[in-house]
Amino acid sequence: MTTQQLASSPSGLRRRDSGLGSSAADSILELPVCKFMTPGCTVISETATVADAAAVIAEQRVHAVLVVGAGNGTPLGWITARGLLGWLDRDRSLAPAREAITEHVTAIDPQERVRVALYALSLAGTTHLLVRRKPHELPLGVISDFDLASAVRR
């Protein structure tokens, strides 16, 4: 699986106020992702087992874990709680975690607008965005649909 970094539109266009009044939703969409991300990232080595990944998801009460390369820590992909459903009737104790990856890694800059994250999370197969400044830097956090849904209450 590959890692992709999202970037904003080079034109930098912003929505104009229609004169009908600005909504709270519009203002949230223009805020940086870092205001809504979950700091840190739960990771597991590709050499851990699928059972280990399931245990981490359950113990940490997270929706996904990032699988990283054993040699250099390169993000390989996400194991999601939903993806683990397919492992209920399979032996999880010996299968390496990399076999349970169900989602590629998409990264976003912490200063990128929530609008860009919302678009990325609306694409099929993307439920988590790795928040980091540059492609080969450690992640600052993760943003998911849950984080954005929580922003609605603000």
PDB file of C-alpha atoms in Angstrom:
ATOM      1  CA  MET A   1       0.000   0.000   0.000  1.00  0.00           C
ATOM      2  CA  THR A   2       1.215   3.504  -0.689  1.00  0.00           C
ATOM      3  CA  THR A   3       1.218   6.733   1.236  1.00  0.00           C
ATOM      4  CA  GLN A   4      -0.301   9.803  -0.333  1.00  0.00           C
ATOM      5  CA  GLN A   5      -0.013  13.399   0.934  1.00  0.00           C
ATOM      6  CA  LEU A   6      -2.983  15.704   0.414  1.00  0.00           C
ATOM      7  CA  ALA A   7      -2.369  19.266  -0.652  1.00  0.00           C
ATOM      8  CA  SER A   8      -4.704  22.194  -0.951  1.00  0.00           C
ATOM      9  CA  SER A   9      -5.690  23.708  -4.241  1.00  0.00           C
ATOM     10  CA  PRO A  10      -2.840  25.807  -5.664  1.00  0.00           C
ATOM     11  CA  SER A  11      -5.255  28.608  -6.495  1.00  0.00           C
ATOM     12  CA  GLY A  12      -6.083  29.125  -2.829  1.00  0.00           C
ATOM     13  CA  LEU A  13      -9.654  30.051  -3.713  1.00  0.00           C
ATOM     14  CA  ARG A  14     -12.043  30.600  -0.830  1.00  0.00           C
ATOM     15  CA  ARG A  15     -15.815  30.716  -0.794  1.00  0.00           C
ATOM     16  CA  ARG A  16     -17.264  34.190  -0.885  1.00  0.00           C
ATOM     17  CA  ASP A  17     -19.920  35.198   1.569  1.00  0.00           C
ATOM     18  CA  SER A  18     -23.211  35.087  -0.309  1.00  0.00           C
ATOM     19  CA  GLY A  19     -24.593  37.898   1.800  1.00  0.00           C
ATOM     20  CA  LEU A  20     -27.053  35.487   3.379  1.00  0.00           C
ATOM     21  CA  GLY A  21     -24.977  35.181   6.524  1.00  0.00           C
ATOM     22  CA  SER A  22     -22.032  32.964   7.356  1.00  0.00           C
ATOM     23  CA  SER A  23     -22.795  29.614   8.899  1.00  0.00           C
ATOM     24  CA  ALA A  24     -20.903  27.871  11.679  1.00  0.00           C
ATOM     25  CA  ALA A  25     -20.306  24.980   9.284  1.00  0.00           C
ATOM     26  CA  ASP A  26     -18.460  27.230   6.846  1.00  0.00           C
ATOM     27  CA  SER A  27     -16.242  28.568   9.609  1.00  0.00           C
ATOM     28  CA  ILE A  28     -15.413  25.037  10.842  1.00  0.00           C
ATOM     29  CA  LEU A  29     -14.503  23.975   7.306  1.00  0.00           C
ATOM     30  CA  GLU A  30     -11.928  26.762   7.086  1.00  0.00           C
ATOM     31  CA  LEU A  31     -10.172  25.862  10.358  1.00  0.00           C
ATOM     32  CA  PRO A  32      -6.938  23.835  10.364  1.00  0.00           C
ATOM     33  CA  VAL A  33      -7.096  20.065  10.785  1.00  0.00           C
ATOM     34  CA  CYS A  34      -4.833  20.238  13.862  1.00  0.00           C
ATOM     35  CA  LYS A  35      -7.704  21.762  15.874  1.00  0.00           C
ATOM     36  CA  PHE A  36      -9.766  18.582  15.477  1.00  0.00           C
ATOM     37  CA  MET A  37      -7.221  15.764  15.138  1.00  0.00           C
ATOM     38  CA  THR A  38      -6.588  13.145  17.779  1.00  0.00           C
ATOM     39  CA  PRO A  39      -2.973  13.692  18.914  1.00  0.00           C
ATOM     40  CA  GLY A  40      -0.610  10.755  18.523  1.00  0.00           C
ATOM     41  CA  CYS A  41      -1.124   7.576  16.580  1.00  0.00           C
ATOM     42  CA  THR A  42      -1.569   3.972  17.663  1.00  0.00           C
ATOM     43  CA  VAL A  43       0.894   1.857  15.690  1.00  0.00           C
ATOM     44  CA  ILE A  44       1.800  -1.803  15.398  1.00  0.00           C
ATOM     45  CA  SER A  45       4.679  -3.490  13.580  1.00  0.00           C
ATOM     46  CA  GLU A  46       3.979  -5.425  10.408  1.00  0.00           C
ATOM     47  CA  THR A  47       5.493  -8.476  12.134  1.00  0.00           C
ATOM     48  CA  ALA A  48       2.949  -8.429  14.967  1.00  0.00           C
ATOM     49  CA  THR A  49       0.000 -10.754  14.518  1.00  0.00           C
ATOM     50  CA  VAL A  50      -3.556  -9.941  13.522  1.00  0.00           C
ATOM     51  CA  ALA A  51      -4.517 -11.074  17.040  1.00  0.00           C
ATOM     52  CA  ASP A  52      -2.107  -8.458  18.448  1.00  0.00           C
ATOM     53  CA  ALA A  53      -3.715  -5.766  16.284  1.00  0.00           C
ATOM     54  CA  ALA A  54      -7.192  -6.793  17.442  1.00  0.00           C
ATOM     55  CA  ALA A  55      -6.039  -6.675  21.066  1.00  0.00           C
ATOM     56  CA  VAL A  56      -4.627  -3.157  20.620  1.00  0.00           C
ATOM     57  CA  ILE A  57      -7.833  -1.926  18.971  1.00  0.00           C
ATOM     58  CA  ALA A  58      -9.907  -3.380  21.815  1.00  0.00           C
ATOM     59  CA  GLU A  59      -7.635  -2.256  24.682  1.00  0.00           C
ATOM     60  CA  GLN A  60      -7.036   1.265  23.351  1.00  0.00           C
ATOM     61  CA  ARG A  61     -10.653   1.624  22.178  1.00  0.00           C
ATOM     62  CA  VAL A  62      -9.590   2.995  18.789  1.00  0.00           C
ATOM     63  CA  HIS A  63     -11.146   2.374  15.397  1.00  0.00           C
ATOM     64  CA  ALA A  64      -7.859   1.592  13.649  1.00  0.00           C
ATOM     65  CA  VAL A  65      -4.147   0.973  14.117  1.00  0.00           C
ATOM     66  CA  LEU A  66      -1.407   2.046  11.746  1.00  0.00           C
ATOM     67  CA  VAL A  67       0.799  -0.805  10.559  1.00  0.00           C
ATOM     68  CA  VAL A  68       4.424   0.250  10.130  1.00  0.00           C
ATOM     69  CA  GLY A  69       7.385  -1.479   8.521  1.00  0.00           C
ATOM     70  CA  ALA A  70       9.522  -3.443  10.947  1.00  0.00           C
ATOM     71  CA  GLY A  71      12.801  -2.189   9.519  1.00  0.00           C
ATOM     72  CA  ASN A  72      12.252   1.533   9.123  1.00  0.00           C
ATOM     73  CA  GLY A  73       8.835   2.413  10.539  1.00  0.00           C
ATOM     74  CA  THR A  74       7.354   3.359   7.164  1.00  0.00           C
ATOM     75  CA  PRO A  75       3.538   3.546   7.355  1.00  0.00           C
ATOM     76  CA  LEU A  76       2.155   0.601   5.365  1.00  0.00           C
ATOM     77  CA  GLY A  77      -1.578   0.954   5.946  1.00  0.00           C
ATOM     78  CA  TRP A  78      -4.407   0.792   8.454  1.00  0.00           C
ATOM     79  CA  ILE A  79      -6.033  -2.177  10.127  1.00  0.00           C
ATOM     80  CA  THR A  80      -9.549  -1.065  10.963  1.00  0.00           C
ATOM     81  CA  ALA A  81     -12.047  -2.533  13.381  1.00  0.00           C
ATOM     82  CA  ARG A  82     -14.385  -3.072  10.432  1.00  0.00           C
ATOM     83  CA  GLY A  83     -11.637  -4.821   8.498  1.00  0.00           C
ATOM     84  CA  LEU A  84     -11.095  -7.223  11.393  1.00  0.00           C
ATOM     85  CA  LEU A  85     -14.643  -8.528  10.960  1.00  0.00           C
ATOM     86  CA  GLY A  86     -13.333 -10.623   8.089  1.00  0.00           C
ATOM     87  CA  TRP A  87     -10.933 -12.324  10.493  1.00  0.00           C
ATOM     88  CA  LEU A  88     -13.564 -13.591  12.942  1.00  0.00           C
ATOM     89  CA  ASP A  89     -13.573 -17.074  11.421  1.00  0.00           C
ATOM     90  CA  ARG A  90      -9.842 -17.210  10.644  1.00  0.00           C
ATOM     91  CA  ASP A  91      -6.737 -17.973  12.699  1.00  0.00           C
ATOM     92  CA  ARG A  92      -5.462 -14.594  13.881  1.00  0.00           C
ATOM     93  CA  SER A  93      -2.706 -15.891  16.147  1.00  0.00           C
ATOM     94  CA  LEU A  94      -0.091 -16.563  13.452  1.00  0.00           C
ATOM     95  CA  ALA A  95      -1.108 -14.269  10.588  1.00  0.00           C
ATOM     96  CA  PRO A  96       1.110 -11.173  10.328  1.00  0.00           C
ATOM     97  CA  ALA A  97      -0.591  -7.821  10.811  1.00  0.00           C
ATOM     98  CA  ARG A  98       0.329  -6.678   7.298  1.00  0.00           C
ATOM     99  CA  GLU A  99      -2.133  -9.277   5.945  1.00  0.00           C
ATOM    100  CA  ALA A 100      -5.014  -7.497   7.683  1.00  0.00           C
ATOM    101  CA  ILE A 101      -4.345  -4.045   6.193  1.00  0.00           C
ATOM    102  CA  THR A 102      -7.571  -2.832   4.608  1.00  0.00           C
ATOM    103  CA  GLU A 103      -6.849   0.853   4.026  1.00  0.00           C
ATOM    104  CA  HIS A 104      -3.997   2.744   2.401  1.00  0.00           C
ATOM    105  CA  VAL A 105      -2.298   5.638   4.187  1.00  0.00           C
ATOM    106  CA  THR A 106      -3.370   9.135   3.218  1.00  0.00           C
ATOM    107  CA  ALA A 107      -1.601  11.992   4.951  1.00  0.00           C
ATOM    108  CA  ILE A 108      -2.631  15.596   5.476  1.00  0.00           C
ATOM    109  CA  ASP A 109      -0.743  18.637   6.727  1.00  0.00           C
ATOM    110  CA  PRO A 110      -1.824  19.848  10.201  1.00  0.00           C
ATOM    111  CA  GLN A 111      -2.488  23.357   8.826  1.00  0.00           C
ATOM    112  CA  GLU A 112      -4.661  22.107   5.968  1.00  0.00           C
ATOM    113  CA  ARG A 113      -8.312  23.160   6.103  1.00  0.00           C
ATOM    114  CA  VAL A 114     -10.962  20.821   7.503  1.00  0.00           C
ATOM    115  CA  ARG A 115     -12.709  21.167   4.124  1.00  0.00           C
ATOM    116  CA  VAL A 116      -9.867  19.169   2.492  1.00  0.00           C
ATOM    117  CA  ALA A 117      -9.989  16.504   5.221  1.00  0.00           C
ATOM    118  CA  LEU A 118     -13.744  16.212   4.818  1.00  0.00           C
ATOM    119  CA  TYR A 119     -13.343  15.629   1.094  1.00  0.00           C
ATOM    120  CA  ALA A 120     -10.598  13.011   1.619  1.00  0.00           C
ATOM    121  CA  LEU A 121     -12.647  11.169   4.248  1.00  0.00           C
ATOM    122  CA  SER A 122     -15.634  11.099   1.918  1.00  0.00           C
ATOM    123  CA  LEU A 123     -13.710   9.006  -0.609  1.00  0.00           C
ATOM    124  CA  ALA A 124     -14.357   5.261  -0.610  1.00  0.00           C
ATOM    125  CA  GLY A 125     -11.821   3.345   1.440  1.00  0.00           C
ATOM    126  CA  THR A 126     -10.557   6.314   3.476  1.00  0.00           C
ATOM    127  CA  THR A 127     -11.570   6.496   7.123  1.00  0.00           C
ATOM    128  CA  HIS A 128      -8.399   7.889   8.715  1.00  0.00           C
ATOM    129  CA  LEU A 129      -5.915  10.568   7.698  1.00  0.00           C
ATOM    130  CA  LEU A 130      -2.401  10.615   9.087  1.00  0.00           C
ATOM    131  CA  VAL A 131      -1.598  14.177  10.182  1.00  0.00           C
ATOM    132  CA  ARG A 132       2.017  15.139   9.507  1.00  0.00           C
ATOM    133  CA  ARG A 133       3.974  18.034   8.070  1.00  0.00           C
ATOM    134  CA  LYS A 134       6.124  16.210   5.496  1.00  0.00           C
ATOM    135  CA  PRO A 135       6.040  12.768   3.875  1.00  0.00           C
ATOM    136  CA  HIS A 136       8.840  11.172   5.902  1.00  0.00           C
ATOM    137  CA  GLU A 137       8.167  12.812   9.265  1.00  0.00           C
ATOM    138  CA  LEU A 138       6.576  11.198  12.283  1.00  0.00           C
ATOM    139  CA  PRO A 139       2.824  11.727  12.521  1.00  0.00           C
ATOM    140  CA  LEU A 140       1.447  14.393  14.828  1.00  0.00           C
ATOM    141  CA  GLY A 141      -1.913  12.700  15.011  1.00  0.00           C
ATOM    142  CA  VAL A 142      -4.864  11.240  13.152  1.00  0.00           C
ATOM    143  CA  ILE A 143      -8.118  12.705  11.941  1.00  0.00           C
ATOM    144  CA  SER A 144     -11.145  10.530  11.270  1.00  0.00           C
ATOM    145  CA  ASP A 145     -14.820  10.902  10.552  1.00  0.00           C
ATOM    146  CA  PHE A 146     -15.384  10.619  14.300  1.00  0.00           C
ATOM    147  CA  ASP A 147     -13.171  13.659  14.939  1.00  0.00           C
ATOM    148  CA  LEU A 148     -15.068  15.695  12.359  1.00  0.00           C
ATOM    149  CA  ALA A 149     -18.431  14.524  13.674  1.00  0.00           C
ATOM    150  CA  SER A 150     -17.318  15.708  17.116  1.00  0.00           C
ATOM    151  CA  ALA A 151     -16.600  19.131  15.604  1.00  0.00           C
ATOM    152  CA  VAL A 152     -20.327  19.565  14.947  1.00  0.00           C
ATOM    153  CA  ARG A 153     -20.963  20.055  18.650  1.00  0.00           C
ATOM    154  CA  ARG A 154     -18.611  23.054  18.804  1.00  0.00           C
TER     155      ARG A 154
END
